[in-house]
Amino acid sequence: MASENAGLTLANVLYEKKGNIAYVTVNRPKVLNALNTPTWSDMRKAFEDARDDVAIRGVILTGAGDKAFIAGADISELAQVTAFEAEQSSRFGQDVLDLIENLGKPVVAALNGFALGGGCETAMACTIRIAVASARFGQPEVKLGLVPGGGGTQRLPRLIGKGRALHLILSGEMIDAQEAYRIGLVNEIVPTAELMTRAEAILQKIALNAPIAVKLALEAANKGMETSQAEGLLLEASYFGLCAATEDKKEGTIAFLEKRLPQFRGR
């Protein structure tokens, strides 16, 4: 049954706002939060709302229950698709993950269990990934006669390097949280009881900084990964100039000189 979450009607995602943080929880625990088309659609609605709400400074994405973040695609749906439908499904999922990656606000993936296939791809689209020790990661699509379709062949090499990424993609093997941390797939491993509080602490620390600067720093890093270093540096200099024209830059520099905390307004 669909439920009302922060003014949105969502069937497979819980969406809440508390203070300056939005919480997006994939809510299909009976199937380990597997992604089907309605779930992708719900995620898009939730993240569009978080993007457009000026009061929201960051998002925490997690999965319901204590076994899985997102265990992958819904195989019962995937088994029935034609080649054309599969390509369209891949593009739809990619678009949702592009939205998450380029939200203009930090998104922390709170990885509370299995993050496989589309779940690993969803985590990689987030800004920061923190995991419990029991979390497991992998891109097992080749075991189903498929390739990753939600950006796995593109984001994984950028995050951990081509060699390590291809090893995981071609073998389809699953790795534990400690190995994911070692290779740079996750930023931190935390005790289960501290997962959400740590995610909140990360976002609150970022929220102390100037919103425009945070948005442009995210954009510079994301766009810079798609171009040469020289072009990336030009983009960085342009954004540096844009920030210098803001009220927040004036406030930040004056506050520093006056030895007080700045009061940023996002202007």
mmCIF file of C-alpha atoms in Angstrom:
data_model
loop_
_atom_site.group_PDB
_atom_site.id
_atom_site.type_symbol
_atom_site.label_atom_id
_atom_site.label_comp_id
_atom_site.label_asym_id
_atom_site.label_seq_id
_atom_site.Cartn_x
_atom_site.Cartn_y
_atom_site.Cartn_z
ATOM 1 C CA MET A 1 0.000 0.000 0.000
ATOM 2 C CA ALA A 2 1.284 3.429 -0.887
ATOM 3 C CA SER A 3 2.039 5.849 1.914
ATOM 4 C CA GLU A 4 2.346 9.607 2.176
ATOM 5 C CA ASN A 5 5.955 10.622 2.771
ATOM 6 C CA ALA A 6 6.875 14.304 3.023
ATOM 7 C CA GLY A 7 3.972 15.136 0.727
ATOM 8 C CA LEU A 8 4.835 12.442 -1.828
ATOM 9 C CA THR A 9 2.898 9.253 -2.537
ATOM 10 C CA LEU A 10 5.516 6.501 -2.645
ATOM 11 C CA ALA A 11 4.954 2.743 -2.603
ATOM 12 C CA ASN A 12 8.460 1.342 -2.227
ATOM 13 C CA VAL A 13 10.460 4.149 -0.612
ATOM 14 C CA LEU A 14 10.170 5.793 2.790
ATOM 15 C CA TYR A 15 10.936 9.493 2.595
ATOM 16 C CA GLU A 16 11.310 11.748 5.602
ATOM 17 C CA LYS A 17 12.769 15.147 6.359
ATOM 18 C CA LYS A 18 14.212 15.980 9.746
ATOM 19 C CA GLY A 19 15.800 19.389 10.092
ATOM 20 C CA ASN A 20 18.167 19.911 7.180
ATOM 21 C CA ILE A 21 18.514 16.202 6.261
ATOM 22 C CA ALA A 22 16.292 14.109 3.982
ATOM 23 C CA TYR A 23 16.135 10.355 4.577
ATOM 24 C CA VAL A 24 15.473 8.026 1.641
ATOM 25 C CA THR A 25 14.940 4.372 2.593
ATOM 26 C CA VAL A 26 14.338 1.690 -0.028
ATOM 27 C CA ASN A 27 11.514 -0.227 1.621
ATOM 28 C CA ARG A 28 11.212 -3.729 0.166
ATOM 29 C CA PRO A 29 12.866 -5.784 2.916
ATOM 30 C CA LYS A 30 11.095 -9.039 1.968
ATOM 31 C CA VAL A 31 13.048 -9.047 -1.314
ATOM 32 C CA LEU A 32 16.173 -7.477 0.213
ATOM 33 C CA ASN A 33 15.181 -4.077 -1.218
ATOM 34 C CA ALA A 34 15.581 -5.243 -4.804
ATOM 35 C CA LEU A 35 15.135 -2.551 -7.427
ATOM 36 C CA ASN A 36 12.213 -2.722 -9.824
ATOM 37 C CA THR A 37 10.762 -0.008 -12.041
ATOM 38 C CA PRO A 38 8.332 1.407 -9.422
ATOM 39 C CA THR A 39 11.174 1.600 -6.896
ATOM 40 C CA TRP A 40 13.413 3.493 -9.313
ATOM 41 C CA SER A 41 10.497 5.863 -9.945
ATOM 42 C CA ASP A 42 9.947 6.412 -6.214
ATOM 43 C CA MET A 43 13.640 7.126 -5.711
ATOM 44 C CA ARG A 44 13.569 9.709 -8.461
ATOM 45 C CA LYS A 45 10.595 11.502 -6.890
ATOM 46 C CA ALA A 46 12.234 11.547 -3.465
ATOM 47 C CA PHE A 47 15.570 12.863 -4.705
ATOM 48 C CA GLU A 48 13.945 15.496 -6.908
ATOM 49 C CA ASP A 49 12.076 16.745 -3.861
ATOM 50 C CA ALA A 50 15.268 16.807 -1.769
ATOM 51 C CA ARG A 51 17.086 18.657 -4.553
ATOM 52 C CA ASP A 52 14.398 21.322 -4.834
ATOM 53 C CA ASP A 53 13.910 21.911 -1.098
ATOM 54 C CA VAL A 54 16.265 24.732 -0.102
ATOM 55 C CA ALA A 55 16.007 23.738 3.561
ATOM 56 C CA ILE A 56 17.554 20.340 2.834
ATOM 57 C CA ARG A 57 21.358 20.356 2.971
ATOM 58 C CA GLY A 58 22.034 16.644 2.491
ATOM 59 C CA VAL A 59 20.477 13.210 2.029
ATOM 60 C CA ILE A 60 20.989 9.824 3.672
ATOM 61 C CA LEU A 61 20.132 6.823 1.483
ATOM 62 C CA THR A 62 19.729 3.402 3.101
ATOM 63 C CA GLY A 63 17.728 0.183 2.928
ATOM 64 C CA ALA A 64 14.977 -1.118 5.188
ATOM 65 C CA GLY A 65 15.740 -4.015 7.519
ATOM 66 C CA ASP A 66 19.082 -5.297 8.720
ATOM 67 C CA LYS A 67 20.156 -7.527 5.830
ATOM 68 C CA ALA A 68 20.419 -5.372 2.735
ATOM 69 C CA PHE A 69 21.048 -1.876 1.476
ATOM 70 C CA ILE A 70 19.910 -2.938 -2.000
ATOM 71 C CA ALA A 71 20.587 -6.534 -3.037
ATOM 72 C CA GLY A 72 20.326 -5.748 -6.750
ATOM 73 C CA ALA A 73 17.721 -5.725 -9.483
ATOM 74 C CA ASP A 74 14.419 -7.531 -9.093
ATOM 75 C CA ILE A 75 15.230 -10.716 -11.027
ATOM 76 C CA SER A 76 11.569 -11.654 -11.450
ATOM 77 C CA GLU A 77 11.083 -8.438 -13.414
ATOM 78 C CA LEU A 78 14.409 -8.705 -15.227
ATOM 79 C CA ALA A 79 13.743 -12.251 -16.443
ATOM 80 C CA GLN A 80 10.759 -11.074 -18.495
ATOM 81 C CA VAL A 81 12.224 -8.065 -20.327
ATOM 82 C CA THR A 82 13.003 -7.918 -24.039
ATOM 83 C CA ALA A 83 16.259 -6.478 -25.353
ATOM 84 C CA PHE A 84 14.588 -3.129 -26.050
ATOM 85 C CA GLU A 85 12.960 -3.047 -22.610
ATOM 86 C CA ALA A 86 16.264 -3.932 -20.964
ATOM 87 C CA GLU A 87 18.016 -1.009 -22.632
ATOM 88 C CA GLN A 88 15.226 1.362 -21.633
ATOM 89 C CA SER A 89 15.323 0.045 -18.065
ATOM 90 C CA SER A 90 19.081 0.558 -17.950
ATOM 91 C CA ARG A 91 18.760 4.146 -19.163
ATOM 92 C CA PHE A 92 16.022 4.890 -16.631
ATOM 93 C CA GLY A 93 18.126 3.592 -13.751
ATOM 94 C CA GLN A 94 21.172 5.462 -15.025
ATOM 95 C CA ASP A 95 19.165 8.694 -15.130
ATOM 96 C CA VAL A 96 18.076 8.258 -11.505
ATOM 97 C CA LEU A 97 21.668 7.621 -10.418
ATOM 98 C CA ASP A 98 22.864 10.643 -12.397
ATOM 99 C CA LEU A 99 20.309 12.675 -10.440
ATOM 100 C CA ILE A 100 21.736 11.359 -7.163
ATOM 101 C CA GLU A 101 25.349 11.937 -8.206
ATOM 102 C CA ASN A 102 24.676 15.466 -9.429
ATOM 103 C CA LEU A 103 22.119 16.502 -6.809
ATOM 104 C CA GLY A 104 24.136 19.572 -5.817
ATOM 105 C CA LYS A 105 23.940 18.379 -2.213
ATOM 106 C CA PRO A 106 25.924 15.606 -0.521
ATOM 107 C CA VAL A 107 24.335 12.157 -0.410
ATOM 108 C CA VAL A 108 25.619 9.633 2.122
ATOM 109 C CA ALA A 109 24.962 5.961 1.427
ATOM 110 C CA ALA A 110 24.418 4.222 4.772
ATOM 111 C CA LEU A 111 25.238 0.676 3.737
ATOM 112 C CA ASN A 112 23.519 -1.638 6.187
ATOM 113 C CA GLY A 113 23.935 -4.936 4.340
ATOM 114 C CA PHE A 114 24.161 -6.372 0.833
ATOM 115 C CA ALA A 115 24.962 -3.833 -1.899
ATOM 116 C CA LEU A 116 25.043 -5.964 -5.021
ATOM 117 C CA GLY A 117 24.480 -5.187 -8.687
ATOM 118 C CA GLY A 118 22.170 -2.178 -8.838
ATOM 119 C CA GLY A 119 22.708 -1.720 -5.116
ATOM 120 C CA CYS A 120 26.453 -1.336 -5.521
ATOM 121 C CA GLU A 121 25.823 0.985 -8.471
ATOM 122 C CA THR A 122 23.423 3.075 -6.380
ATOM 123 C CA ALA A 123 25.998 3.342 -3.598
ATOM 124 C CA MET A 124 28.662 4.460 -6.076
ATOM 125 C CA ALA A 125 26.434 7.316 -7.278
ATOM 126 C CA CYS A 126 26.375 8.691 -3.735
ATOM 127 C CA THR A 127 28.895 11.262 -2.546
ATOM 128 C CA ILE A 128 30.152 9.276 0.455
ATOM 129 C CA ARG A 129 29.725 5.618 1.411
ATOM 130 C CA ILE A 130 29.808 4.304 4.976
ATOM 131 C CA ALA A 131 29.213 0.641 5.751
ATOM 132 C CA VAL A 132 28.647 -1.766 8.589
ATOM 133 C CA ALA A 133 31.104 -4.645 8.928
ATOM 134 C CA SER A 134 28.543 -7.152 7.647
ATOM 135 C CA ALA A 135 27.975 -5.305 4.352
ATOM 136 C CA ARG A 136 28.855 -7.124 1.140
ATOM 137 C CA PHE A 137 29.557 -5.673 -2.300
ATOM 138 C CA GLY A 138 29.701 -6.937 -5.868
ATOM 139 C CA GLN A 139 28.639 -6.684 -9.496
ATOM 140 C CA PRO A 140 27.352 -10.215 -10.213
ATOM 141 C CA GLU A 141 25.580 -9.430 -13.498
ATOM 142 C CA VAL A 142 27.837 -11.684 -15.609
ATOM 143 C CA LYS A 143 26.506 -14.636 -13.617
ATOM 144 C CA LEU A 144 23.090 -13.818 -15.114
ATOM 145 C CA GLY A 145 24.380 -13.368 -18.659
ATOM 146 C CA LEU A 146 24.332 -9.586 -18.370
ATOM 147 C CA VAL A 147 26.663 -6.640 -17.861
ATOM 148 C CA PRO A 148 26.153 -4.001 -15.159
ATOM 149 C CA GLY A 149 23.422 -1.659 -16.394
ATOM 150 C CA GLY A 150 23.323 1.079 -13.778
ATOM 151 C CA GLY A 151 26.733 2.606 -14.325
ATOM 152 C CA GLY A 152 28.874 -0.159 -12.826
ATOM 153 C CA THR A 153 31.242 -0.362 -15.794
ATOM 154 C CA GLN A 154 31.824 3.393 -15.569
ATOM 155 C CA ARG A 155 31.762 4.418 -11.903
ATOM 156 C CA LEU A 156 33.590 1.399 -10.483
ATOM 157 C CA PRO A 157 36.792 1.942 -12.542
ATOM 158 C CA ARG A 158 36.731 5.636 -11.644
ATOM 159 C CA LEU A 159 36.439 4.822 -7.943
ATOM 160 C CA ILE A 160 38.854 1.910 -7.502
ATOM 161 C CA GLY A 161 40.865 1.761 -10.745
ATOM 162 C CA LYS A 162 40.342 -0.202 -13.948
ATOM 163 C CA GLY A 163 42.183 -3.363 -12.933
ATOM 164 C CA ARG A 164 40.366 -3.892 -9.642
ATOM 165 C CA ALA A 165 37.044 -2.936 -11.216
ATOM 166 C CA LEU A 166 37.369 -5.422 -14.057
ATOM 167 C CA HIS A 167 38.333 -8.148 -11.602
ATOM 168 C CA LEU A 168 35.077 -7.603 -9.723
ATOM 169 C CA ILE A 169 32.921 -7.130 -12.823
ATOM 170 C CA LEU A 170 34.271 -10.106 -14.780
ATOM 171 C CA SER A 171 34.411 -12.534 -11.862
ATOM 172 C CA GLY A 172 31.096 -11.448 -10.375
ATOM 173 C CA GLU A 173 32.582 -12.191 -6.965
ATOM 174 C CA MET A 174 31.386 -10.618 -3.739
ATOM 175 C CA ILE A 175 33.713 -8.790 -1.344
ATOM 176 C CA ASP A 176 33.300 -7.888 2.304
ATOM 177 C CA ALA A 177 33.274 -4.426 3.855
ATOM 178 C CA GLN A 178 36.922 -4.564 4.895
ATOM 179 C CA GLU A 179 38.067 -5.286 1.335
ATOM 180 C CA ALA A 180 35.711 -2.606 0.003
ATOM 181 C CA TYR A 181 37.339 -0.155 2.397
ATOM 182 C CA ARG A 182 40.852 -1.276 1.426
ATOM 183 C CA ILE A 183 40.262 -0.644 -2.276
ATOM 184 C CA GLY A 184 38.443 2.659 -1.736
ATOM 185 C CA LEU A 185 34.914 1.563 -2.536
ATOM 186 C CA VAL A 186 33.694 2.693 0.895
ATOM 187 C CA ASN A 187 34.928 5.613 2.979
ATOM 188 C CA GLU A 188 34.393 4.175 6.451
ATOM 189 C CA ILE A 189 33.298 1.057 8.337
ATOM 190 C CA VAL A 190 31.247 1.790 11.433
ATOM 191 C CA PRO A 191 29.428 -0.266 14.089
ATOM 192 C CA THR A 192 25.853 -1.073 13.105
ATOM 193 C CA ALA A 193 24.414 0.930 15.993
ATOM 194 C CA GLU A 194 26.322 4.016 14.844
ATOM 195 C CA LEU A 195 25.553 3.870 11.111
ATOM 196 C CA MET A 196 22.862 6.536 10.956
ATOM 197 C CA THR A 197 24.369 8.812 13.592
ATOM 198 C CA ARG A 198 27.688 8.770 11.724
ATOM 199 C CA ALA A 199 25.928 9.550 8.422
ATOM 200 C CA GLU A 200 24.133 12.440 10.108
ATOM 201 C CA ALA A 201 27.367 13.724 11.638
ATOM 202 C CA ILE A 202 29.065 13.766 8.226
ATOM 203 C CA LEU A 203 26.214 15.761 6.694
ATOM 204 C CA GLN A 204 26.011 18.196 9.604
ATOM 205 C CA LYS A 205 29.729 18.912 9.299
ATOM 206 C CA ILE A 206 29.302 19.634 5.587
ATOM 207 C CA ALA A 207 26.222 21.752 6.353
ATOM 208 C CA LEU A 208 28.388 24.171 8.347
ATOM 209 C CA ASN A 209 29.988 25.231 5.063
ATOM 210 C CA ALA A 210 28.721 27.579 2.364
ATOM 211 C CA PRO A 211 25.957 25.860 0.320
ATOM 212 C CA ILE A 212 26.986 27.402 -3.001
ATOM 213 C CA ALA A 213 30.611 26.409 -2.461
ATOM 214 C CA VAL A 214 29.577 22.846 -1.585
ATOM 215 C CA LYS A 215 27.393 22.614 -4.696
ATOM 216 C CA LEU A 216 30.083 23.954 -7.022
ATOM 217 C CA ALA A 217 32.822 21.811 -5.462
ATOM 218 C CA LEU A 218 30.690 18.720 -6.100
ATOM 219 C CA GLU A 219 30.018 19.839 -9.662
ATOM 220 C CA ALA A 220 33.676 20.622 -10.354
ATOM 221 C CA ALA A 221 34.792 17.203 -9.107
ATOM 222 C CA ASN A 222 32.075 15.332 -11.022
ATOM 223 C CA LYS A 223 32.565 17.209 -14.298
ATOM 224 C CA GLY A 224 36.321 17.126 -13.907
ATOM 225 C CA MET A 225 36.266 13.332 -13.900
ATOM 226 C CA GLU A 226 34.780 13.438 -17.398
ATOM 227 C CA THR A 227 37.405 15.689 -18.944
ATOM 228 C CA SER A 228 41.144 16.375 -19.035
ATOM 229 C CA GLN A 229 42.927 17.811 -16.022
ATOM 230 C CA ALA A 230 43.630 21.011 -17.945
ATOM 231 C CA GLU A 231 39.937 21.499 -18.747
ATOM 232 C CA GLY A 232 39.038 20.575 -15.192
ATOM 233 C CA LEU A 233 41.375 23.240 -13.853
ATOM 234 C CA LEU A 234 39.722 25.862 -16.069
ATOM 235 C CA LEU A 235 36.345 24.795 -14.694
ATOM 236 C CA GLU A 236 37.686 24.982 -11.149
ATOM 237 C CA ALA A 237 38.993 28.515 -11.701
ATOM 238 C CA SER A 238 35.620 29.559 -13.132
ATOM 239 C CA TYR A 239 33.788 28.205 -10.083
ATOM 240 C CA PHE A 240 36.352 29.823 -7.788
ATOM 241 C CA GLY A 241 35.433 33.125 -9.420
ATOM 242 C CA LEU A 242 31.711 32.449 -9.081
ATOM 243 C CA CYS A 243 32.126 31.754 -5.371
ATOM 244 C CA ALA A 244 34.129 34.957 -4.940
ATOM 245 C CA ALA A 245 31.085 36.935 -6.085
ATOM 246 C CA THR A 246 28.793 35.506 -3.390
ATOM 247 C CA GLU A 247 27.718 37.008 -0.092
ATOM 248 C CA ASP A 248 28.849 33.774 1.557
ATOM 249 C CA LYS A 249 32.443 34.362 0.429
ATOM 250 C CA LYS A 250 32.371 37.824 1.996
ATOM 251 C CA GLU A 251 30.877 36.416 5.196
ATOM 252 C CA GLY A 252 33.312 33.493 5.325
ATOM 253 C CA THR A 253 36.433 35.596 4.914
ATOM 254 C CA ILE A 254 35.276 38.310 7.336
ATOM 255 C CA ALA A 255 34.288 35.685 9.925
ATOM 256 C CA PHE A 256 37.725 34.109 9.631
ATOM 257 C CA LEU A 257 39.455 37.443 10.181
ATOM 258 C CA GLU A 258 37.145 38.244 13.090
ATOM 259 C CA LYS A 259 37.770 34.781 14.585
ATOM 260 C CA ARG A 260 34.089 33.816 14.689
ATOM 261 C CA LEU A 261 31.879 31.186 13.078
ATOM 262 C CA PRO A 262 30.431 32.269 9.723
ATOM 263 C CA GLN A 263 26.680 32.517 9.164
ATOM 264 C CA PHE A 264 26.212 31.327 5.606
ATOM 265 C CA ARG A 265 22.947 32.073 3.775
ATOM 266 C CA GLY A 266 23.462 30.397 0.429
ATOM 267 C CA ARG A 267 23.691 33.689 -1.414
#
